């Protein structure tokens, strides 16, 4: 595959994969997620790659799913088609990041919104620049139960997750670190260097040993209910996008979300 919407950069034992739609604030199109899936599979098979960094070109990590030209604008999807499509492209992509056998680091600057929040938080670690911010306004703008993978309570705790989602608030990088979601906050100018240094340090570990370590940690999360809770929420999410309430606010909410995305992109 020739990538047009991500970058694929091998730096010794570290692979950096960046969202590469800076003019669209790195919103995640169907093609971008397909390229990300391809990159994950390619990197999984490359024994020389020991750590993966997922980031974004330009000012923002990602403004979320592509609301302007993405699946959300298609009016011809039946509920069944909707469920199948999102199972593969959104939920599927989230789990492919979670299940990637090598350590992953989200490198976040600027906006990390909704679908972008989901991608970043399915990574093992997160490094954020001091100008990063996080938001999931989906319940307010679309009357939908958040994004497809409800990772929120797992990365910030239940009470904070409820506050975050019920209010649709913005979370600064400093607040995200205080809440336990972010490992490190660094100046924007130092973000790439700091993240790469952290990745190279992790890459020093014996590769099979650290893969086994990640497997045990992910299994611990699954034993505590991580995978089952994500799957249970996904069906709730799909149902919430098929309600009369959703349809009554979706047009106005989608327009507002698009306008917000356009404003973010124009500042990128």
Coordinates of C-alpha atoms in Angstrom, one line a residue:
X1 CA 0.0 0.0 0.0
X2 CA 1.2 3.5 -0.9
X3 CA 0.2 5.8 2.0
X4 CA -1.4 9.1 1.3
X5 CA -3.0 10.0 4.7
X6 CA -0.5 8.6 7.1
X7 CA 3.3 8.7 7.4
X8 CA 5.4 5.6 8.1
X9 CA 8.9 6.5 9.4
X10 CA 11.3 3.8 10.8
X11 CA 13.9 5.2 13.2
X12 CA 16.0 2.3 14.2
X13 CA 13.9 0.1 16.5
X14 CA 11.1 2.7 16.6
X15 CA 8.3 3.2 14.0
X16 CA 6.5 6.6 13.9
X17 CA 3.1 6.6 12.2
X18 CA 1.5 10.0 11.9
X19 CA -2.0 11.0 10.9
X20 CA -1.2 13.1 7.8
X21 CA -4.2 15.3 7.0
X22 CA -3.1 18.5 8.6
X23 CA -5.4 20.7 6.5
X24 CA -8.3 18.7 7.9
X25 CA -6.9 18.8 11.5
X26 CA -6.0 15.2 10.9
X27 CA -9.6 14.1 10.9
X28 CA -9.8 10.3 10.4
X29 CA -11.2 9.3 7.1
X30 CA -12.1 5.8 6.1
X31 CA -8.9 5.7 4.0
X32 CA -6.7 7.0 6.9
X33 CA -7.9 4.3 9.2
X34 CA -7.4 1.6 6.5
X35 CA -3.8 2.9 6.1
X36 CA -3.3 2.8 9.8
X37 CA -4.6 -0.8 9.9
X38 CA -2.2 -1.7 7.1
X39 CA 0.7 0.0 9.0
X40 CA -0.1 -1.9 12.2
X41 CA -0.1 -5.3 10.3
X42 CA 3.1 -4.4 8.5
X43 CA 4.9 -3.3 11.7
X44 CA 3.7 -6.4 13.5
X45 CA 5.5 -8.6 11.0
X46 CA 8.7 -6.6 11.1
X47 CA 11.0 -8.0 13.9
X48 CA 13.2 -4.9 13.7
X49 CA 10.4 -2.7 14.9
X50 CA 10.1 -2.9 18.7
X51 CA 8.1 0.2 19.6
X52 CA 5.3 2.1 17.8
X53 CA 4.6 5.8 18.1
X54 CA 1.2 7.1 16.8
X55 CA 1.1 10.9 16.3
X56 CA 0.0 13.6 13.9
X57 CA 1.5 15.9 11.4
X58 CA 1.1 19.6 12.1
X59 CA -0.7 21.4 14.9
X60 CA -3.2 18.7 16.0
X61 CA -3.2 15.0 16.8
X62 CA -6.7 14.4 15.4
X63 CA -10.0 16.2 15.4
X64 CA -11.8 12.9 15.3
X65 CA -13.7 11.0 12.7
X66 CA -14.1 12.8 9.4
X67 CA -17.6 14.3 9.8
X68 CA -17.4 16.2 6.5
X69 CA -16.6 13.4 4.1
X70 CA -16.9 10.3 6.2
X71 CA -19.4 7.5 6.8
X72 CA -21.5 9.7 9.1
X73 CA -22.7 11.8 6.2
X74 CA -24.1 8.7 4.3
X75 CA -27.9 8.7 4.5
X76 CA -28.3 5.3 2.8
X77 CA -26.9 3.1 5.6
X78 CA -29.4 0.8 7.2
X79 CA -29.0 0.0 11.0
X80 CA -27.5 -3.3 10.0
X81 CA -25.0 -1.8 7.6
X82 CA -24.2 0.8 10.2
X83 CA -23.4 -1.8 12.9
X84 CA -21.3 -3.9 10.5
X85 CA -19.4 -0.8 9.1
X86 CA -18.5 0.6 12.5
X87 CA -17.6 -2.8 13.9
X88 CA -14.9 -3.1 11.3
X89 CA -13.7 0.4 10.8
X90 CA -14.0 2.1 14.2
X91 CA -14.3 -0.6 16.9
X92 CA -12.1 -2.9 14.8
X93 CA -9.4 -0.3 14.4
X94 CA -9.5 0.5 18.2
X95 CA -9.0 -3.2 19.1
X96 CA -6.2 -3.6 16.5
X97 CA -4.3 -0.9 18.3
X98 CA -5.0 -2.4 21.7
X99 CA -4.0 -5.9 20.5
X100 CA -0.8 -4.7 18.7
X101 CA 1.8 -7.0 20.3
X102 CA 4.5 -4.4 20.7
X103 CA 4.5 -1.3 23.0
X104 CA 2.7 1.7 21.6
X105 CA 2.9 5.4 22.6
X106 CA 0.4 8.1 21.6
X107 CA 2.2 11.3 20.9
X108 CA -0.4 14.0 21.2
X109 CA -0.4 17.7 20.4
X110 CA -3.2 20.2 19.9
X111 CA -6.7 18.7 19.5
X112 CA -7.4 15.1 20.4
X113 CA -11.1 14.8 20.0
X114 CA -13.7 12.0 19.9
X115 CA -12.3 9.4 17.4
X116 CA -8.8 10.8 17.9
X117 CA -9.3 10.4 21.7
X118 CA -10.2 6.8 21.1
X119 CA -7.1 6.1 18.9
X120 CA -4.7 7.8 21.4
X121 CA -6.2 6.0 24.4
X122 CA -6.0 2.5 22.9
X123 CA -2.2 3.0 23.0
X124 CA -0.2 1.7 26.0
X125 CA 1.3 5.1 27.0
X126 CA 0.6 8.7 26.2
X127 CA 2.9 11.7 26.0
X128 CA 1.2 15.1 25.5
X129 CA 2.5 18.5 24.7
X130 CA 1.5 21.3 27.0
X131 CA -0.9 22.7 24.3
X132 CA -2.8 19.4 23.9
X133 CA -6.5 19.1 24.8
X134 CA -9.0 16.3 24.9
X135 CA -12.7 16.2 24.3
X136 CA -15.6 13.9 23.5
X137 CA -18.6 16.0 23.0
X138 CA -20.6 13.3 21.1
X139 CA -23.5 13.0 23.6
X140 CA -24.1 16.8 23.5
X141 CA -23.7 17.3 19.7
X142 CA -25.2 14.0 18.4
X143 CA -27.2 12.6 21.3
X144 CA -25.0 9.5 20.9
X145 CA -23.4 7.5 23.6
X146 CA -19.8 8.6 23.1
X147 CA -17.6 7.0 20.5
X148 CA -17.4 3.4 19.6
X149 CA -14.9 2.3 22.2
X150 CA -15.7 3.6 25.7
X151 CA -12.1 3.5 27.0
X152 CA -12.7 6.6 29.1
X153 CA -13.4 5.0 32.6
X154 CA -10.3 2.8 32.1
X155 CA -7.9 5.6 31.5
X156 CA -9.3 8.3 33.8
X157 CA -11.5 6.6 36.4
X158 CA -15.2 6.2 36.6
X159 CA -16.2 9.5 38.3
X160 CA -14.0 11.7 36.1
X161 CA -15.1 9.8 33.0
X162 CA -18.7 10.6 33.9
X163 CA -17.9 14.3 34.4
X164 CA -15.9 14.4 31.2
X165 CA -18.7 12.8 29.1
X166 CA -21.7 14.3 30.8
X167 CA -20.4 17.8 30.3
X168 CA -18.6 17.4 27.0
X169 CA -15.8 19.5 28.5
X170 CA -12.3 20.1 27.2
X171 CA -9.5 18.5 29.2
X172 CA -6.1 20.2 29.2
X173 CA -2.9 18.1 29.1
X174 CA -2.1 19.1 32.7
X175 CA -5.6 18.0 33.8
X176 CA -5.3 14.7 31.9
X177 CA -2.0 14.0 33.6
X178 CA -3.6 14.8 37.0
X179 CA -6.5 12.4 36.2
X180 CA -4.0 9.6 35.3
X181 CA -4.7 9.5 31.6
X182 CA -1.4 11.0 30.4
X183 CA 2.1 9.7 31.4
X184 CA 4.1 12.9 30.6
X185 CA 3.4 16.5 29.6
X186 CA 6.2 18.3 27.9
X187 CA 6.7 21.6 26.0
X188 CA 5.4 21.4 22.4
X189 CA 8.9 22.0 21.1
X190 CA 10.2 18.9 23.0
X191 CA 7.4 16.5 22.2
X192 CA 8.9 14.5 19.4
X193 CA 12.4 14.3 21.0
X194 CA 11.0 13.3 24.4
X195 CA 8.7 10.6 22.9
X196 CA 11.4 9.2 20.7
X197 CA 13.7 9.0 23.7
X198 CA 11.1 7.2 25.7
X199 CA 10.4 4.8 22.8
X200 CA 14.1 4.0 22.4
X201 CA 14.5 3.3 26.1
X202 CA 11.6 0.8 25.9
X203 CA 13.2 -0.7 22.8
X204 CA 16.2 -1.7 24.8
X205 CA 14.2 -4.4 26.6
X206 CA 14.4 -7.9 25.2
X207 CA 11.7 -8.0 22.5
X208 CA 10.0 -11.3 23.4
X209 CA 10.1 -10.5 27.1
X210 CA 8.4 -7.1 26.7
X211 CA 5.8 -8.6 24.3
X212 CA 5.0 -11.2 27.0
X213 CA 4.8 -8.4 29.6
X214 CA 2.3 -6.5 27.4
X215 CA 0.3 -9.6 26.9
X216 CA 0.0 -10.2 30.6
X217 CA -0.9 -6.6 31.3
X218 CA -3.6 -6.6 28.6
X219 CA -4.9 -9.9 29.9
X220 CA -5.1 -8.4 33.4
X221 CA -7.3 -5.6 31.9
X222 CA -9.4 -8.2 30.1
X223 CA -9.9 -10.2 33.3
X224 CA -11.1 -7.0 34.9
X225 CA -13.6 -6.7 32.1
X226 CA -12.0 -4.3 29.6
X227 CA -12.9 -6.1 26.4
X228 CA -16.3 -7.1 27.5
X229 CA -17.1 -3.6 28.6
X230 CA -16.0 -2.1 25.3
X231 CA -18.0 -4.6 23.4
X232 CA -21.1 -4.0 25.6
X233 CA -20.8 -0.2 25.0
X234 CA -20.5 -0.6 21.3
X235 CA -24.0 -2.0 20.9
X236 CA -25.3 0.8 23.1
X237 CA -23.5 3.3 20.9
X238 CA -25.0 1.9 17.8
X239 CA -28.5 1.9 19.4
X240 CA -28.1 5.5 20.5
X241 CA -27.4 6.5 16.9
X242 CA -30.7 4.9 15.8
X243 CA -33.0 6.7 18.2
X244 CA -35.6 9.3 17.4
X245 CA -33.7 11.7 19.7
X246 CA -30.5 11.2 17.7
X247 CA -32.3 11.9 14.4
X248 CA -34.0 15.0 15.9
X249 CA -30.7 16.6 16.9
X250 CA -28.2 15.0 14.5
X251 CA -28.6 17.5 11.7
X252 CA -28.0 20.5 13.9
X253 CA -25.4 18.7 16.0
X254 CA -23.6 17.4 12.9
X255 CA -23.5 20.9 11.5
X256 CA -22.1 22.3 14.7
X257 CA -19.5 19.5 14.9
X258 CA -18.5 20.2 11.3
X259 CA -18.2 23.9 11.9
X260 CA -16.0 23.2 15.0
X261 CA -13.9 20.8 12.9
X262 CA -13.5 23.4 10.2
X263 CA -12.5 26.0 12.8
X264 CA -9.9 23.7 14.3
X265 CA -8.6 22.9 10.8
X266 CA -8.3 26.5 9.8
X267 CA -6.1 27.2 12.8
X268 CA -3.8 24.2 12.0

